[in-house]
mmCIF file of C-alpha atoms in Angstrom:
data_model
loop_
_atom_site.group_PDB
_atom_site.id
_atom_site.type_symbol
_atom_site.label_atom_id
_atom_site.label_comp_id
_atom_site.label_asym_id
_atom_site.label_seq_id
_atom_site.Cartn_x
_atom_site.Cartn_y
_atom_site.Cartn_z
ATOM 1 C CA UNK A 192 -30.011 3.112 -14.426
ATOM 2 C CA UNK A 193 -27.929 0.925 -12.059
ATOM 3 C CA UNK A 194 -26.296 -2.374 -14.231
ATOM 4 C CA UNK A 195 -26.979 -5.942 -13.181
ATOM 5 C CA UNK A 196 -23.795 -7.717 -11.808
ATOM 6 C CA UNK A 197 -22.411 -9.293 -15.546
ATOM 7 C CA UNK A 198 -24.344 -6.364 -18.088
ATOM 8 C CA UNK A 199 -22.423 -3.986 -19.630
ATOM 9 C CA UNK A 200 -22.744 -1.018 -20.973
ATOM 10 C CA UNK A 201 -21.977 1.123 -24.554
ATOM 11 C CA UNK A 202 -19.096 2.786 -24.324
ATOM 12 C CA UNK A 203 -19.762 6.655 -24.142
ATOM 13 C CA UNK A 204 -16.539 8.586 -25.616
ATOM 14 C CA UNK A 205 -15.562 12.075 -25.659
ATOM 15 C CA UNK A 206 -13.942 13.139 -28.779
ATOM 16 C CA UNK A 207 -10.832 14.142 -27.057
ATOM 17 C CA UNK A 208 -9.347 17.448 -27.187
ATOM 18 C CA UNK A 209 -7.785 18.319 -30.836
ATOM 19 C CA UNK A 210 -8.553 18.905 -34.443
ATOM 20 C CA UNK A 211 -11.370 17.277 -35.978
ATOM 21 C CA UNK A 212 -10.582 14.895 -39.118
ATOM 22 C CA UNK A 213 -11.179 16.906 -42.433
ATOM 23 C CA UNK A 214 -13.390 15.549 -44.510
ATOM 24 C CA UNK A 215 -11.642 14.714 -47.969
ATOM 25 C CA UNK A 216 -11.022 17.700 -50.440
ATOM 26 C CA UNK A 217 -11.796 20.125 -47.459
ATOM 27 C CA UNK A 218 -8.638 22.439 -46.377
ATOM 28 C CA UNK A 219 -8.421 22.457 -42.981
ATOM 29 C CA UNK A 220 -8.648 24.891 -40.510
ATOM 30 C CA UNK A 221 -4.965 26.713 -38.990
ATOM 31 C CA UNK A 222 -1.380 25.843 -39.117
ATOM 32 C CA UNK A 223 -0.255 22.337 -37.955
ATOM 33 C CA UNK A 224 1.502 24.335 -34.994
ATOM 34 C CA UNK A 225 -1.871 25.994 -34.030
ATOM 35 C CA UNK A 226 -3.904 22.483 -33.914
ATOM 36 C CA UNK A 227 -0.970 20.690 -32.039
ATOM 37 C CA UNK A 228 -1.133 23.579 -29.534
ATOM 38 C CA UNK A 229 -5.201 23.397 -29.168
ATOM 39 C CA UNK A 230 -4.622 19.489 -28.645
ATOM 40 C CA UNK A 231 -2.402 20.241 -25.737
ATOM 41 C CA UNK A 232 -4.144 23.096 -24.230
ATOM 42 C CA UNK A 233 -7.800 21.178 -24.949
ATOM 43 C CA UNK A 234 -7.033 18.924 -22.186
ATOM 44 C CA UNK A 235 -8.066 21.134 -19.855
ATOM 45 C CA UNK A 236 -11.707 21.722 -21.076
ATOM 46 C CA UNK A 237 -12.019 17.607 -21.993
ATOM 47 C CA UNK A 238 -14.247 15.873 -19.938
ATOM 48 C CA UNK A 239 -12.879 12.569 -19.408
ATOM 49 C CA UNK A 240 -9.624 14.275 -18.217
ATOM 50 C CA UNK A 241 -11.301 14.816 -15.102
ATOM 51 C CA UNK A 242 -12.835 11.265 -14.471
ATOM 52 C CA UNK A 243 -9.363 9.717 -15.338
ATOM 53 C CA UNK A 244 -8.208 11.878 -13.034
ATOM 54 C CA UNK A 245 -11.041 10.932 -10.534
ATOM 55 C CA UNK A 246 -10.577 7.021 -10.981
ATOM 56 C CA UNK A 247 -6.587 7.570 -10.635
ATOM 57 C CA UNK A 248 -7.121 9.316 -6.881
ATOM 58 C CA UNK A 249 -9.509 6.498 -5.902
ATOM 59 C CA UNK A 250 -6.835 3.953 -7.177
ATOM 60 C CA UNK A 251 -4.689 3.741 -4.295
ATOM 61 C CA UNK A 252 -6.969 3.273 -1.331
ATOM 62 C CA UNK A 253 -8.768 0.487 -3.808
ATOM 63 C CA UNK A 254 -5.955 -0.997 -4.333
ATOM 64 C CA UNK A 255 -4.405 -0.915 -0.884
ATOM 65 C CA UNK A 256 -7.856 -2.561 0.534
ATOM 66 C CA UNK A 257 -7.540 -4.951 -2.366
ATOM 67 C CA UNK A 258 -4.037 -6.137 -1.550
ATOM 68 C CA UNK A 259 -5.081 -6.387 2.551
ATOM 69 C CA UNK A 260 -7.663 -8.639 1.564
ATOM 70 C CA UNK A 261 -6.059 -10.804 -0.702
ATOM 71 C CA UNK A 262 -2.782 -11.551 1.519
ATOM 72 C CA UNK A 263 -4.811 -12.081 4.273
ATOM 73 C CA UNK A 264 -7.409 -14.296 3.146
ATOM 74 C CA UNK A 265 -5.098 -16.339 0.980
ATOM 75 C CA UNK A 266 -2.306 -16.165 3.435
ATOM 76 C CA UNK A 267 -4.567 -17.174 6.573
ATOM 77 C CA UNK A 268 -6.962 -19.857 4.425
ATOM 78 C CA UNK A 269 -4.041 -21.290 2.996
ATOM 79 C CA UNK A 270 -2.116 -21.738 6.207
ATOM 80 C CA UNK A 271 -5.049 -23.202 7.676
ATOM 81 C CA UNK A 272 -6.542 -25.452 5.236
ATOM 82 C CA UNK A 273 -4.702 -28.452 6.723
ATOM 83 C CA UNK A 274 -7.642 -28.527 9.547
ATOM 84 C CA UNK A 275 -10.126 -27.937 7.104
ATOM 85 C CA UNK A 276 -10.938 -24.339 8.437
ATOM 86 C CA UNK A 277 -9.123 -23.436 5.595
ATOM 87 C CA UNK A 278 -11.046 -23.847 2.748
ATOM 88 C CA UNK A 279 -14.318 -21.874 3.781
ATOM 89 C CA UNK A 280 -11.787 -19.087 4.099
ATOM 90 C CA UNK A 281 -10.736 -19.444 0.495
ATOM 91 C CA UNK A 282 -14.327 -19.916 -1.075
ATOM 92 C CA UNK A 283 -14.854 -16.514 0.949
ATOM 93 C CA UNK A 284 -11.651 -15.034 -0.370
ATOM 94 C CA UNK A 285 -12.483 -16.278 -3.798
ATOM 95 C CA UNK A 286 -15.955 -14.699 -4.062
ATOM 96 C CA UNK A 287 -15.093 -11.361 -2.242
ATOM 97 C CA UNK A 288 -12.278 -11.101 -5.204
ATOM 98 C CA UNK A 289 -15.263 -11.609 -7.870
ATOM 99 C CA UNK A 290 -17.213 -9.353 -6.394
ATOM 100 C CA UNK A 291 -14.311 -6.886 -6.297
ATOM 101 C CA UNK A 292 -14.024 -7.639 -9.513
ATOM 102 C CA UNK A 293 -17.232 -6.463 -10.392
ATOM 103 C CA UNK A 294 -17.039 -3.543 -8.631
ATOM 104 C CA UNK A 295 -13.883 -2.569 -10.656
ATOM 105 C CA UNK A 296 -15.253 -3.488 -13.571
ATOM 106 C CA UNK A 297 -18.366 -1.000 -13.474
ATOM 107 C CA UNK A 298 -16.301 1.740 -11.710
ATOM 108 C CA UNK A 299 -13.862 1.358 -15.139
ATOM 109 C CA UNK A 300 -16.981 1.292 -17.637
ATOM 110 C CA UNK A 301 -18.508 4.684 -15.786
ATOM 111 C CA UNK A 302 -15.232 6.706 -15.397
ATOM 112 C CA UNK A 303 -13.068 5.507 -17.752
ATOM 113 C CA UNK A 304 -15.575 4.949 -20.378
ATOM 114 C CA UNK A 305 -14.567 1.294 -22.066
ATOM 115 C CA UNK A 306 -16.334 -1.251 -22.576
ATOM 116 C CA UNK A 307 -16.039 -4.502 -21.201
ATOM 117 C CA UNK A 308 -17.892 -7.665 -22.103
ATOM 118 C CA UNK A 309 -19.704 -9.373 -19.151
ATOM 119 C CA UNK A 310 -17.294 -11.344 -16.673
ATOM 120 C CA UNK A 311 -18.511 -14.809 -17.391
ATOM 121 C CA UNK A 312 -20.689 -16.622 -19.996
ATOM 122 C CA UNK A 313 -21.694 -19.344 -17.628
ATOM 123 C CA UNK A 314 -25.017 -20.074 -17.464
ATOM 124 C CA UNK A 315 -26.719 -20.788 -14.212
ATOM 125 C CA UNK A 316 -27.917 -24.368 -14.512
ATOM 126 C CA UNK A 317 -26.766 -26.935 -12.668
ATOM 127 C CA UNK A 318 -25.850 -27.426 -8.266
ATOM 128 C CA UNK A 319 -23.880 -25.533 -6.434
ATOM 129 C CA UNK A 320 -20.701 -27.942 -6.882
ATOM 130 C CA UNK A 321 -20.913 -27.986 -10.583
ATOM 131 C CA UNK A 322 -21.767 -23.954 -10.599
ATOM 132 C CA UNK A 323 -18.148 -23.592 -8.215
ATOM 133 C CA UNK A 324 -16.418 -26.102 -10.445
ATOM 134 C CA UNK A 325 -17.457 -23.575 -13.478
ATOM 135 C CA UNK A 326 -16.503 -20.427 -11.619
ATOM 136 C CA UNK A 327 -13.121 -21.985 -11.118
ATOM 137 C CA UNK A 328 -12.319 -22.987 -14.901
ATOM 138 C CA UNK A 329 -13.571 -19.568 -16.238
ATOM 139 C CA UNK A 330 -10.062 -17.581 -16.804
ATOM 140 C CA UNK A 331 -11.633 -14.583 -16.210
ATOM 141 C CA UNK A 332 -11.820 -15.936 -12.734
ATOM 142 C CA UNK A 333 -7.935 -16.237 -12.484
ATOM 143 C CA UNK A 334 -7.145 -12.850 -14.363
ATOM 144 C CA UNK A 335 -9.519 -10.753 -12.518
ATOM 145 C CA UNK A 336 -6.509 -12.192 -9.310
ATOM 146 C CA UNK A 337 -4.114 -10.390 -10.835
ATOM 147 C CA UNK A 338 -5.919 -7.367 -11.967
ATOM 148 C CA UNK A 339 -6.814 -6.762 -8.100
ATOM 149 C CA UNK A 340 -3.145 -7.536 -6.926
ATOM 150 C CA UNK A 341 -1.668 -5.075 -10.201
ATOM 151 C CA UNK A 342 -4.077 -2.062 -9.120
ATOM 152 C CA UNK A 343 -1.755 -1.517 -5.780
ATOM 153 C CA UNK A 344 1.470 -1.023 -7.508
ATOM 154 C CA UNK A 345 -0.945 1.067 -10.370
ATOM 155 C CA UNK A 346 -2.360 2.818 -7.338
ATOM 156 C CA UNK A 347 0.921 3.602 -6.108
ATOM 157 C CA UNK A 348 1.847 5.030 -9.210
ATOM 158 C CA UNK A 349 -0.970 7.381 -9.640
ATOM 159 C CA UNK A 350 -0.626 8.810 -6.088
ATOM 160 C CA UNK A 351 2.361 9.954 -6.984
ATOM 161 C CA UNK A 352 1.668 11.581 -10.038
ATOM 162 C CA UNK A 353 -1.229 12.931 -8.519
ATOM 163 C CA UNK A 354 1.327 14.669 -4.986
ATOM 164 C CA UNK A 355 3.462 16.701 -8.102
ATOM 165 C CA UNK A 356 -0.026 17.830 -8.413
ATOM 166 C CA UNK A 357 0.574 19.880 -5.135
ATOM 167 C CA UNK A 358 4.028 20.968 -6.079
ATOM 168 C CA UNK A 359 3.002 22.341 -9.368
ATOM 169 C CA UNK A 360 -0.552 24.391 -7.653
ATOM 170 C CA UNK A 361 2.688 25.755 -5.305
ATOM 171 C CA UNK A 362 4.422 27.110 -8.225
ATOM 172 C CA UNK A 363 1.146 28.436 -10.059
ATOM 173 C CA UNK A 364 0.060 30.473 -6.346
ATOM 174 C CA UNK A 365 3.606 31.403 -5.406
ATOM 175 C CA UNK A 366 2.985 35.165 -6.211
ATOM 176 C CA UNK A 367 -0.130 34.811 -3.138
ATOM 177 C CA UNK A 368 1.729 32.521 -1.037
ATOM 178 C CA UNK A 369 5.560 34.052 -1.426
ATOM 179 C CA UNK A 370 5.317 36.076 1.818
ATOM 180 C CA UNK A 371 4.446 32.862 3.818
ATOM 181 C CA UNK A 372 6.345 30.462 2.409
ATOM 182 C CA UNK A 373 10.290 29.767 2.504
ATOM 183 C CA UNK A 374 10.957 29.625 -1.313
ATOM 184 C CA UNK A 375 14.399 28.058 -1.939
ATOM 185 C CA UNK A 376 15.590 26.371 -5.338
ATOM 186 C CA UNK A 377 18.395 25.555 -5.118
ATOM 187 C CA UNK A 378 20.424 28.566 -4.190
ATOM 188 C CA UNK A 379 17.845 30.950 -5.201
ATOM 189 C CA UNK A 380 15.462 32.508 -2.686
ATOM 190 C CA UNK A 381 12.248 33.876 -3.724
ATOM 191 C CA UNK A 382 11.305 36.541 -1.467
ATOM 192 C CA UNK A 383 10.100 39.145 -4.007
ATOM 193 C CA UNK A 384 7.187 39.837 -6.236
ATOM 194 C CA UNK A 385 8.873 40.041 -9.510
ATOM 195 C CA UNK A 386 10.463 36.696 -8.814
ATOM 196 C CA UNK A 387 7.288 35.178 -7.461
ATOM 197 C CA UNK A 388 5.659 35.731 -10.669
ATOM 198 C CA UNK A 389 7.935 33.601 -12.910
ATOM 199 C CA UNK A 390 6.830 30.551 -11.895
ATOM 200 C CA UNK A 391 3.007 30.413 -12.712
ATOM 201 C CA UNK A 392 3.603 30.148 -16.653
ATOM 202 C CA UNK A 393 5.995 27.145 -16.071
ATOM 203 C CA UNK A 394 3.802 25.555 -13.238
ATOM 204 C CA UNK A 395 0.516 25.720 -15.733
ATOM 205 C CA UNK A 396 2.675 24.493 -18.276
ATOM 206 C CA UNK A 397 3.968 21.289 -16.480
ATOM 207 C CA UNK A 398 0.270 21.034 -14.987
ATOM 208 C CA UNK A 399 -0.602 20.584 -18.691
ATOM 209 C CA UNK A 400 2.024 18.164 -19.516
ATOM 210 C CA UNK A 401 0.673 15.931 -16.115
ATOM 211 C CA UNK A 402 -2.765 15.910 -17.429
ATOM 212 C CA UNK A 403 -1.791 14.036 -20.252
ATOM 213 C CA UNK A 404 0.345 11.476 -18.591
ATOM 214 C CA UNK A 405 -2.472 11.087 -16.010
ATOM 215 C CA UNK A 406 -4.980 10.599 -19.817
ATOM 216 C CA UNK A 407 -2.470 8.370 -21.168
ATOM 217 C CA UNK A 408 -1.951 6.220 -17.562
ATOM 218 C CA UNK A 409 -5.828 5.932 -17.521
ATOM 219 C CA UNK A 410 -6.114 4.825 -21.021
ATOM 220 C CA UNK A 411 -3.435 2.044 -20.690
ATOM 221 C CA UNK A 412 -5.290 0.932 -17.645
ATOM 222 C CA UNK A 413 -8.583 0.545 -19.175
ATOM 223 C CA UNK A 414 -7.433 -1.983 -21.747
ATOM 224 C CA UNK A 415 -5.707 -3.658 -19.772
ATOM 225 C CA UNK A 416 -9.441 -3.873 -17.490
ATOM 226 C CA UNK A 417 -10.960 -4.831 -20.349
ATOM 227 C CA UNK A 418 -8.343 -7.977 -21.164
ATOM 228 C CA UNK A 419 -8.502 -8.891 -17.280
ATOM 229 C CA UNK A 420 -11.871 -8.251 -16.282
ATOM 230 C CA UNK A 421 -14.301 -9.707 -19.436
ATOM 231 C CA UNK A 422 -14.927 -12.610 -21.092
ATOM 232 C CA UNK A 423 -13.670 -13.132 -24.026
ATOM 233 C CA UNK A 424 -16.337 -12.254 -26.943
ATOM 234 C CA UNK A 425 -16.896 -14.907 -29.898
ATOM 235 C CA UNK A 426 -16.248 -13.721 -33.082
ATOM 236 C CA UNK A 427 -19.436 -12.191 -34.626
ATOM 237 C CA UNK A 428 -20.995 -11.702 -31.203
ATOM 238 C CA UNK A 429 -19.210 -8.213 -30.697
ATOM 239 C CA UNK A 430 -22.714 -6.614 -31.695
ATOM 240 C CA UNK A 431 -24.626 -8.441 -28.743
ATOM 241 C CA UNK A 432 -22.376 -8.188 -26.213
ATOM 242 C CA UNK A 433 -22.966 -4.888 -24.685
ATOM 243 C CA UNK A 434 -26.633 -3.119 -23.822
ATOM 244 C CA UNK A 435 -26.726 0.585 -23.886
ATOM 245 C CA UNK A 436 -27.807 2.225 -20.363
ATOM 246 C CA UNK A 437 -31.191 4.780 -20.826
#
């Protein structure tokens, strides 16, 4: 069901990949060493491993579009708002960031599965002066700035994570790809078989290791969406403030 600009949704969570909690008095399952390893290989059949890693590959080019906007607008209405032509180009600049905003904020809920409360708790009364005058004072306003500005350098960040991706698939294929490829570590040159083939286990090893950074970037970056991008809830109002999508 597509969300109205300002609804939210329930947070749907994956119990991510590891050992369940016993309950108490039950013994559980395996050797400590056994469940760490199932948490670290369970990455790979977790769900929400591959829409972090979806949201992380569509963070750059957001957040380089983001950034072009921003400078320019500001830069331009700013610049210009001396002869007056500058201050249409800043209410335009102001509500393309909100509706960026927006944007980010349901692409977060839907792949990175947090909530976030609605963006403002404005109502609608009054003209369109004391409406802008509102949409000014509300923080969220402000924060959901930098958020937009922070996602380039975040962006930048994940693309490169993401290019070891490359490197490491290299490593995992090199006993295919060996006869084509110039293979040179240092002084070493891989031009057999036998050689080829020690680098997959390593390669799906350190592959491993990257999904969880990539997990842990995308979890760090969804709280930090949810302190830029919602309102802040009242106390006791935590129960009302999101509607569950059928």
């Amino acid at each position: 069901v597509p969300l109205q600009p300002g609804s939210t949704v329930e947070a749907k969570t994956e119990t991510p990949p590891g050992p369940a909690v016993a309950a108490e008095g039950e013994e559980r399952p395996g050797s400590a060493i056994g469940l760490g390893l199932r948490a670290f290989f369970g990455v790979v059949v977790w769900g929400q491993s591959y829409r972090n890693l979806l949201y992380l590959a569509l963070s750059f080019p957001l957040g380089l579009g983001y950034f072009i906007f921003l400078v320019t607008g500001l830069s331009v209405g700013v610049s210009l708002i001396i002869i007056w032509v500058g201050i249409p180009i800043l209410l335009l600049t102001l509500a393309g960031w909100w509706v960026m905003g927006m944007f980010e904020r349901q692409l977060v809920i839907r792949l990175l599965r947090v909530d976030i409360p609605p963006m403002t708790r404005l109502t609608e009364s009054g003209g369109v002066w004391a409406r802008l005058k509102a949409h000014v004072r509300n923080p969220v306003t402000w924060k959901c700035l930098i958020y937009l500005f922070a996602e380039f350098p975040f962006g930048i960040a994940a693309l490169s994570v993401l290019a070891t991706t490359a490197f490491l698939a290299a490593f995992v294929a090199a006993p295919v790809i060996y006869p084509w490829v110039d293979w040179n570590i240092g002084s070493w040159e891989i031009d057999t078989l036998g050689e080829a083939f020690i680098w997959p286990v390593p390669g799906l090893l350190a592959a491993l290791i990257l999904m969880h950074v990539m997990n842990g970037m995308a979890y760090v970056w969804a709280r930090f969406a949810r302190l830029m991008l919602g309102a802040q809830v009242p106390e006791g109002a935590v129960a009302s403030a999101s509607q569950p999508v059928s």
